[in-house]
Tab-separated table of C-alpha atoms in Angstrom:
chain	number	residue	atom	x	y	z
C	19	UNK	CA	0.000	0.000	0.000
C	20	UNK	CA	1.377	3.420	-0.775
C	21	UNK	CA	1.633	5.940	1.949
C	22	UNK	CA	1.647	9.593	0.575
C	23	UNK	CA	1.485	13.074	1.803
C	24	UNK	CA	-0.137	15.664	-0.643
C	25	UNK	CA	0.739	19.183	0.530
C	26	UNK	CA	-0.544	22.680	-1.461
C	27	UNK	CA	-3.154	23.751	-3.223
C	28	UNK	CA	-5.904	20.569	-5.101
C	29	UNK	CA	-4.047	21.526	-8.360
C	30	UNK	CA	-0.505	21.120	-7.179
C	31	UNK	CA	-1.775	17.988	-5.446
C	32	UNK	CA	-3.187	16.286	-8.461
C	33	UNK	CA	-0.238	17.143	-9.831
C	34	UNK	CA	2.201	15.150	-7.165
C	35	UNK	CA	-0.645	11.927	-7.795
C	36	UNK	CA	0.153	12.182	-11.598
C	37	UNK	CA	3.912	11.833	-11.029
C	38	UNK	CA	3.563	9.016	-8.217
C	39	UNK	CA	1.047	6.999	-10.669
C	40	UNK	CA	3.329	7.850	-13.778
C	41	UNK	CA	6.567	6.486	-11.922
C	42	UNK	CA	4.790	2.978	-10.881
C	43	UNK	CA	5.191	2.005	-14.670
C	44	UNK	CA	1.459	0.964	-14.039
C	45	UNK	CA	-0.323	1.651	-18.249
C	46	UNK	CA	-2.982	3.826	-17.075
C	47	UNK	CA	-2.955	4.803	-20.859
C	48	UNK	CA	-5.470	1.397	-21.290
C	49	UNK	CA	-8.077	3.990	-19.894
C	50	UNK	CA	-7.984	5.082	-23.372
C	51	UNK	CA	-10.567	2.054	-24.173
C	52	UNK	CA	-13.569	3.354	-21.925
C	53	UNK	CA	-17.139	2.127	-23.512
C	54	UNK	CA	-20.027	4.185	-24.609
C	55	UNK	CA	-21.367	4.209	-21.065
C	56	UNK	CA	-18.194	5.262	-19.531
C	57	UNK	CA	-18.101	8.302	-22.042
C	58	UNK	CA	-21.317	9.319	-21.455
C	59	UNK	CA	-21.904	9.225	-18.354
C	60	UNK	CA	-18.289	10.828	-17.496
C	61	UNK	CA	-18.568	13.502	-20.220
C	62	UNK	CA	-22.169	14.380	-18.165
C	63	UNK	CA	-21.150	13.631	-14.436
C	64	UNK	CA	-17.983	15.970	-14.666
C	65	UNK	CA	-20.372	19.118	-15.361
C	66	UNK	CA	-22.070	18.152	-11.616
C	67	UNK	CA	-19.017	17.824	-10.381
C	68	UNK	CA	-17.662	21.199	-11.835
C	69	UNK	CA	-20.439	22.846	-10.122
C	70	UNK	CA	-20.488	21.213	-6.396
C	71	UNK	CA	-16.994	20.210	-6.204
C	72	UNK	CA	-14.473	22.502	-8.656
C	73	UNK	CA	-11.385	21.721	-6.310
C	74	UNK	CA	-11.256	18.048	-7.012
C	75	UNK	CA	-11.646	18.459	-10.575
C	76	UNK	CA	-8.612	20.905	-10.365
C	77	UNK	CA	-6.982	17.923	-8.614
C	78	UNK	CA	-7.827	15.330	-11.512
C	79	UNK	CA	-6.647	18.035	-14.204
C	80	UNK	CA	-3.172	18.183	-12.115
C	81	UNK	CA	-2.954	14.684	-12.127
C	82	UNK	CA	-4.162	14.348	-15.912
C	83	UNK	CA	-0.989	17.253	-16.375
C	84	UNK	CA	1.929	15.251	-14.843
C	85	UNK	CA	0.749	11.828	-16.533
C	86	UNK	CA	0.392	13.594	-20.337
C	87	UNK	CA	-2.969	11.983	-20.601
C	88	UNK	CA	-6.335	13.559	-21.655
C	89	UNK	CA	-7.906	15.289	-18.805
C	90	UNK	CA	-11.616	14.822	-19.757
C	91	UNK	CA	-10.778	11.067	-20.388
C	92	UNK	CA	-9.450	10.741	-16.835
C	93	UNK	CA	-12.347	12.551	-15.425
C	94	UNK	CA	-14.830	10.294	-17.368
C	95	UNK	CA	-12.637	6.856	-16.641
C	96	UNK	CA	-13.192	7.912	-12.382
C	97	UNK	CA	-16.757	9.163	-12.732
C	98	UNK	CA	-18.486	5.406	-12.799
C	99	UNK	CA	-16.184	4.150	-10.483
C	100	UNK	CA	-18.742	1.702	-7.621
C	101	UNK	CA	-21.438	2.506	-9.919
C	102	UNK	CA	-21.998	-1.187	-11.883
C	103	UNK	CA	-18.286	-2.092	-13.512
C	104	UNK	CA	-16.182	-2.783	-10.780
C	105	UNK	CA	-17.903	-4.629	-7.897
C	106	UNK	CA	-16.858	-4.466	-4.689
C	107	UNK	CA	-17.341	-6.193	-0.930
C	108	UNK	CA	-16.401	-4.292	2.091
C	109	UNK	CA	-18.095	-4.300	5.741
C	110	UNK	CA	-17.912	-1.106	7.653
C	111	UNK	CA	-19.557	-0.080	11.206
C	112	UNK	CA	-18.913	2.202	13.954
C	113	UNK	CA	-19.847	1.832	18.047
C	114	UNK	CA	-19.794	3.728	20.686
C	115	UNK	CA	-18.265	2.364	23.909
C	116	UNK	CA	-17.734	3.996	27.395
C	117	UNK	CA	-18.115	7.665	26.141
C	118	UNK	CA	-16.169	6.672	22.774
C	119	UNK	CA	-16.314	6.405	19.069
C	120	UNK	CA	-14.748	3.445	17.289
C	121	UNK	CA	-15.311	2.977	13.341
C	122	UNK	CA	-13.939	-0.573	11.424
C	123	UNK	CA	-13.687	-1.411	8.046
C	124	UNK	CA	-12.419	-4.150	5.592
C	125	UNK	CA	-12.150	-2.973	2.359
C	126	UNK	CA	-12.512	-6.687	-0.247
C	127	UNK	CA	-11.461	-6.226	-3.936
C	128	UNK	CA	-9.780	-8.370	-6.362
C	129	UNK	CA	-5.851	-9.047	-4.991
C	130	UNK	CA	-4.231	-7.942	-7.759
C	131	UNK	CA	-5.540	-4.403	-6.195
C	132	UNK	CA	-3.680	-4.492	-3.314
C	133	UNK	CA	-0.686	-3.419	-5.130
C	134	UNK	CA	-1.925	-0.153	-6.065
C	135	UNK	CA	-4.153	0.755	-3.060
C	136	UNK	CA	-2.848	4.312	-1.348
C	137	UNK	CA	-3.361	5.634	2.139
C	138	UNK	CA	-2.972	9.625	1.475
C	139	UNK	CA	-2.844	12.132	3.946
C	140	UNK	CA	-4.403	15.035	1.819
C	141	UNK	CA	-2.704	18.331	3.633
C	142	UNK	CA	-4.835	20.791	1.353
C	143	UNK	CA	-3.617	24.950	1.291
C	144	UNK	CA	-6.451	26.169	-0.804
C	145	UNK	CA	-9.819	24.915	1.089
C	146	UNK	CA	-11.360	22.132	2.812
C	147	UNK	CA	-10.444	19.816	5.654
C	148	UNK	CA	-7.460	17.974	6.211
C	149	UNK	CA	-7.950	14.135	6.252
C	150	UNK	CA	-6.693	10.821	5.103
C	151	UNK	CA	-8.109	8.850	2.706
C	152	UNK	CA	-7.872	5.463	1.836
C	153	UNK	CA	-8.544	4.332	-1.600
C	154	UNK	CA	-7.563	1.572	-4.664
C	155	UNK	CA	-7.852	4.220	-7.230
C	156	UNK	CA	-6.736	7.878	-6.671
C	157	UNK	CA	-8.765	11.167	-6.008
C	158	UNK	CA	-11.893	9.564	-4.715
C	159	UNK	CA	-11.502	6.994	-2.039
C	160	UNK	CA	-13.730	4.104	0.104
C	161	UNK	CA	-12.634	5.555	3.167
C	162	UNK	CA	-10.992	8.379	5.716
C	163	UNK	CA	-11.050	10.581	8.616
C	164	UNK	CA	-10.448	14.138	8.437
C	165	UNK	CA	-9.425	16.708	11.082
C	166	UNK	CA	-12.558	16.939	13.101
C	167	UNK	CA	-12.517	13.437	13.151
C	168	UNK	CA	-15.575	12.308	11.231
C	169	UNK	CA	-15.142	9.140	9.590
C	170	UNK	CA	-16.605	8.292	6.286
C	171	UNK	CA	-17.233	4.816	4.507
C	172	UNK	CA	-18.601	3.610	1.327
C	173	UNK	CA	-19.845	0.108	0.524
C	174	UNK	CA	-20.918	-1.147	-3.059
C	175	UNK	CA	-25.078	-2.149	-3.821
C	176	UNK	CA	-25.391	-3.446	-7.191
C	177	UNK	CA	-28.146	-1.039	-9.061
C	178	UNK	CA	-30.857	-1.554	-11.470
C	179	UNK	CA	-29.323	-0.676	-14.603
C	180	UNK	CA	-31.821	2.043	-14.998
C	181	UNK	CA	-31.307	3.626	-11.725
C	182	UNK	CA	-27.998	4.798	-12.455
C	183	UNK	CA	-27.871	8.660	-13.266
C	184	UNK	CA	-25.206	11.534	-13.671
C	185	UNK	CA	-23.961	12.362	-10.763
C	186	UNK	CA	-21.368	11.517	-7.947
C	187	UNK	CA	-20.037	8.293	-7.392
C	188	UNK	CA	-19.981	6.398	-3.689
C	189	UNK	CA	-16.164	7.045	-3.806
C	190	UNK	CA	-16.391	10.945	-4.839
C	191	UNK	CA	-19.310	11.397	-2.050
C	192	UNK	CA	-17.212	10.202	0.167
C	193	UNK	CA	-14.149	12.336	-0.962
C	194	UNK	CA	-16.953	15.366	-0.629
C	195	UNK	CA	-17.656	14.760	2.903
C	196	UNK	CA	-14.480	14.300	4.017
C	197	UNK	CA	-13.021	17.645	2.801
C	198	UNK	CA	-16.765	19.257	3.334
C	199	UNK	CA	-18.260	18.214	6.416
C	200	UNK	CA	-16.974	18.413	10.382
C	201	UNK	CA	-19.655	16.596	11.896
C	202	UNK	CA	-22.434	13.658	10.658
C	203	UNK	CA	-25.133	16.208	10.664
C	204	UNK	CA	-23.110	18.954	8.339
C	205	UNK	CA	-22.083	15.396	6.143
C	206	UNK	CA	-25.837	14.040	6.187
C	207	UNK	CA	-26.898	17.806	4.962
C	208	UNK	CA	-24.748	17.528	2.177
C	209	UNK	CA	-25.355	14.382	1.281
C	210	UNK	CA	-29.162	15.537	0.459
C	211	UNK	CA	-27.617	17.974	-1.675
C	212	UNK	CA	-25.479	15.791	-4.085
C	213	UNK	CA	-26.416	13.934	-6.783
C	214	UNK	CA	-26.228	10.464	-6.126
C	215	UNK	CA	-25.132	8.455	-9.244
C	216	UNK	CA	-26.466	5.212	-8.102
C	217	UNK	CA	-26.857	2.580	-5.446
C	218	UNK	CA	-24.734	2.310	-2.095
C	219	UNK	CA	-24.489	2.814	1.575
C	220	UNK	CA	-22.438	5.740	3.006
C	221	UNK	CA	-21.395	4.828	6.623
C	222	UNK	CA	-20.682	7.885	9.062
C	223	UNK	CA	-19.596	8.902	12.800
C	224	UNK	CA	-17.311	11.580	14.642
C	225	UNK	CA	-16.496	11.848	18.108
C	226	UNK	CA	-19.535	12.672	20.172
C	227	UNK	CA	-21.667	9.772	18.986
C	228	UNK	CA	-23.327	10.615	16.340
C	229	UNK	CA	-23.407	7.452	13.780
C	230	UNK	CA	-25.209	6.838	10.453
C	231	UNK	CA	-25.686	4.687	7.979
C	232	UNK	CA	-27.016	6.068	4.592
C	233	UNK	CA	-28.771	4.132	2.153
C	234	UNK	CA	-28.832	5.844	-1.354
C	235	UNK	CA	-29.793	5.647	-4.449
C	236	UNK	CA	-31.098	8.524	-7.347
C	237	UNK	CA	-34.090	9.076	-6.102
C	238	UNK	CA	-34.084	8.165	-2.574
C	239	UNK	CA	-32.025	8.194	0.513
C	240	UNK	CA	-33.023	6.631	4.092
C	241	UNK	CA	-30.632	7.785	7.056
C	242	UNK	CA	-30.212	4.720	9.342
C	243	UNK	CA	-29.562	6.082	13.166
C	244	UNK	CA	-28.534	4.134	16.296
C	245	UNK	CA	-26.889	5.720	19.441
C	246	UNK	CA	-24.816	2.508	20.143
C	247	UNK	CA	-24.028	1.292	17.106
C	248	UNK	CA	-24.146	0.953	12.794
C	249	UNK	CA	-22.905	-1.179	10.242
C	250	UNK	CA	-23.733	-1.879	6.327
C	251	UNK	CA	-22.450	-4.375	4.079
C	252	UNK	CA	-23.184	-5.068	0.023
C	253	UNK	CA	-27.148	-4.524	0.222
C	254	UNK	CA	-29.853	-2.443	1.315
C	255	UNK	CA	-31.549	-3.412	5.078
C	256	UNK	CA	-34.354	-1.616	4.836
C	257	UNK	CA	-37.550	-2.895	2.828
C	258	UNK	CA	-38.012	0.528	1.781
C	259	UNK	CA	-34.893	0.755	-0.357
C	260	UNK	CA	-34.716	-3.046	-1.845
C	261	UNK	CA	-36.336	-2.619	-4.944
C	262	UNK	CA	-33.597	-0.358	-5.830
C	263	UNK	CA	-30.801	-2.555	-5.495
C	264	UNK	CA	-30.458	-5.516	-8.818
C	265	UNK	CA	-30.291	-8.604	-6.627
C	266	UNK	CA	-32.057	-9.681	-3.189
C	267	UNK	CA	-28.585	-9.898	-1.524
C	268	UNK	CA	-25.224	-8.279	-2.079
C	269	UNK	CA	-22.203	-9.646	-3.912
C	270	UNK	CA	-19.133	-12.051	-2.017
C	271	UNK	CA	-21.230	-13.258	0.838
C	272	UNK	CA	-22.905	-10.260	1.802
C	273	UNK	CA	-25.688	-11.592	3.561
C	274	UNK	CA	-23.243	-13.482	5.912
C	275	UNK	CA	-21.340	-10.433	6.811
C	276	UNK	CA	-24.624	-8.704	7.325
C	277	UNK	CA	-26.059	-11.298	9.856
C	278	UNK	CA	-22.277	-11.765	11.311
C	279	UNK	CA	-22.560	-8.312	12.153
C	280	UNK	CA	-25.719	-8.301	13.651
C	281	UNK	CA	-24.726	-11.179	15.772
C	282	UNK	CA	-21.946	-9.437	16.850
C	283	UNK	CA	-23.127	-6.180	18.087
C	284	UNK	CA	-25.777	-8.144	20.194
C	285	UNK	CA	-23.018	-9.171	22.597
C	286	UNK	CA	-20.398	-6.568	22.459
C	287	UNK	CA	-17.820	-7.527	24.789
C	288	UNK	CA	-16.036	-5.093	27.517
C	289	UNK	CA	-12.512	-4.030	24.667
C	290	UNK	CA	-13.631	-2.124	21.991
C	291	UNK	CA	-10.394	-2.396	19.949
C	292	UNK	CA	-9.985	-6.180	20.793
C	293	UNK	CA	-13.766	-6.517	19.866
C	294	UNK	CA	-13.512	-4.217	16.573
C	295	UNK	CA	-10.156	-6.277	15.235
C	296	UNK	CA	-11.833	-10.199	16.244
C	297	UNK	CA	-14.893	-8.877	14.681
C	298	UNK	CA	-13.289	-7.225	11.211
C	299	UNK	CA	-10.715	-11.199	11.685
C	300	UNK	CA	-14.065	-12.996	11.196
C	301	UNK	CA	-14.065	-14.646	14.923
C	302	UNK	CA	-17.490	-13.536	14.825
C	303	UNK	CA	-18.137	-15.480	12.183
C	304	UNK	CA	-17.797	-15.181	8.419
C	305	UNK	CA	-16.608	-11.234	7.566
C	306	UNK	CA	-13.092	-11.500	6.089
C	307	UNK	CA	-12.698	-15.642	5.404
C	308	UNK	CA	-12.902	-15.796	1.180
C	309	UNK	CA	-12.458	-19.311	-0.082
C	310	UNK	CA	-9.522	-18.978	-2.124
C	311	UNK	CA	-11.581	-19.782	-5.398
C	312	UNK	CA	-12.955	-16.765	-4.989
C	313	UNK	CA	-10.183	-14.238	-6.464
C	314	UNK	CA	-11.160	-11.802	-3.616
C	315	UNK	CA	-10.111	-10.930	-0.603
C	316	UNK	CA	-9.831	-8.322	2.046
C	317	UNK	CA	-7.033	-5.899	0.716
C	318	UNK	CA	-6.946	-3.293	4.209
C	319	UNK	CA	-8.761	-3.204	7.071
C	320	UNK	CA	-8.796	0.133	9.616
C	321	UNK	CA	-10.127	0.440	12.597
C	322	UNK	CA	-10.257	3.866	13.878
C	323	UNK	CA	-10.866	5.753	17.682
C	324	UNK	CA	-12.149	9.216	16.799
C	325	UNK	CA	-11.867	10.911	20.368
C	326	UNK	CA	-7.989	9.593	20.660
C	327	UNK	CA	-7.501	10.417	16.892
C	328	UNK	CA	-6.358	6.478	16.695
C	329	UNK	CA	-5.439	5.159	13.207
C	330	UNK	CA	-5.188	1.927	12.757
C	331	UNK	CA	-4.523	-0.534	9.504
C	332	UNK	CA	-3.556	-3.916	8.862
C	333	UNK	CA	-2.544	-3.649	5.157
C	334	UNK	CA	-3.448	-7.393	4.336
C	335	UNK	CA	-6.539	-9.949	5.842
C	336	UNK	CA	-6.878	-8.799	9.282
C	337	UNK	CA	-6.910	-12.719	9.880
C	338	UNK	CA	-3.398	-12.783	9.089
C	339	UNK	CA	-2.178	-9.324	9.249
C	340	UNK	CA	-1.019	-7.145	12.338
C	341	UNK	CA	-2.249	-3.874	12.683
C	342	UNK	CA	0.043	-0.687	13.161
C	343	UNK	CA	-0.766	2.514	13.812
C	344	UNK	CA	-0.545	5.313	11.367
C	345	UNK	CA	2.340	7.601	12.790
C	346	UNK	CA	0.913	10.570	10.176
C	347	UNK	CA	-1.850	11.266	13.057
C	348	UNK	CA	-0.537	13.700	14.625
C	349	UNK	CA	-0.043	15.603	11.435
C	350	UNK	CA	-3.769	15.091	10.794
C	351	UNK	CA	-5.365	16.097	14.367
C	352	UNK	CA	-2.784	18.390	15.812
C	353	UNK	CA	-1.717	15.892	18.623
């Protein structure tokens, strides 16, 4: 996993991720062969983002810059991203716990991924929040904390192919809220203003308790509360917002991770961080454990204390990989 530090204004930053992603030899020129859909629905998504969110697409343009590849092609090639293409698992929840705030998260792609997945601590001059993000692309992320220490989480919920409009991606809304927001109810304000491209859940907390978990789609969104705890996985748990997701139950055992949860925060031991780690390690039960057959597996998984400004990650299966702590913290929170 890369570890960077983008310093300066959104343009200079995008402009540091261009030279990082044009030095890793990866051939980020095969975004040259996007489809029709992936034109389209770029070409029309950038304008939206242009007009709620200018600074990232200054950042995209810097990027675009130090890689000497078409801007608007970049722009349209992130747009769709978590949208129907590029499926994804994940389980994300947060808890409170004698006065606390803990957020968890495995993030489950394809391996191969795991090679080009970034933790950046985004140290903006220009406007907008500090805060890390953590992300197997670039620009938008599935994950992060900024400086006020609200915590943000995507996870994937496959669409109905006609439910999927212009608009922001999961990853870019949670980019948004990150650099936007410094609390759940400034995030869950702005999250009724964006334009929500298609299906997914968006996962929030900060430090004095508040916790949500948003299910969204085009035309709807449901705000899940819960003073003691939250947690989504690949589908939608509400009967309201079913018929808007294209299968009964998420992708790569989501229905197991959904009920392991459940069982789970029904007898939530004493230790938070020893209960957030066995949890996110599957000793709950399934959450992390992919048959190898599968191709998939859990890539990162971060557990997070938002009143101690705690940053946890073990960069690997949490069932076989230590966490450490992310020493960049203190440039994040002040500490």
């Amino acid at each position: 996993m890369y570890h960077m530090r983008l310093r300066g204004s959104h343009l200079a930053m995008g402009r540091r991720i261009g030279k990082a992603l044009r030095a890793s030899g990866q051939d980020f020129f095969a975004l040259s062969a996007l489809d029709e859909f992936q034109t389209r629905f770029g070409m029309e998504s950038q304008k939206i983002l242009l007009e709620i969110f200018p600074e990232i697409r200054e950042e995209i343009y810097g990027a675009a810059e130090a890689m000497s590849f078409p801007a608007e092609r970049l722009a349209a090639w992130l747009m769709p991203m978590g949208c129907c293409y590029d499926l994804r698992g994940c389980t994300a929840f947060a808890f409170q716990k004698d006065g606390k705030t803990y957020f968890g998260r495995n993030n489950d792609l394809p391996p191969f991924l795991k090679k080009v997945s970034c933790s950046a601590l985004y140290l903006p001059s220009d406007t907008g929040s500090k805060f890390l993000l953590n992300t197997s692309a670039f620009i938008n992320g599935e994950e992060g904390v900024n400086e006020h220490g609200l915590a943000c989480a995507m996870t994937f919920v496959a669409p109905r192919p006609n439910e999927i409009r212009p608009g922001f991606n999961a990853l870019f809304i949670v980019r948004c809220l990150l650099e936007k927001s410094k609390c759940v109810e400034e995030a869950l304000g702005l999250l009724k203003e964006i334009p929500v491209a298609s299906a997914c859940n968006i996962l929030l907390a900060d430090p004095s308790g508040a916790m949500a978990a948003c299910e969204c789609c085009p035309t709807q969104i449901i705000i899940n509360k819960n003073n003691d705890f939250v947690y989504a996985t690949n589908e939608f748990q509400s009967d309201d917002m079913k018929s808007h997701s294209a299968a009964e139950h998420g992708p790569y055992f989501s229905a197991e991770r959904l009920a392991t949860c459940e069982r789970a925060f029904g007898k939530m031991p004493g230790k938070p961080l020893e209960f957030a780690q066995d949890l996110l390690a599957g000793k709950y039960g399934f959450l992390c454990n992919y048959p190898k057959n599968c191709n998939f597996d859990t890539v990162w998984s971060s557990i997070l204390c938002l009143n101690d400004g705690l940053i946890l990650r073990a960069e690997g299966n949490p069932s076989r990989t230590a966490y450490k702590e992310d020493r960049r913290a203190h440039l994040l929170f002040g500490q």
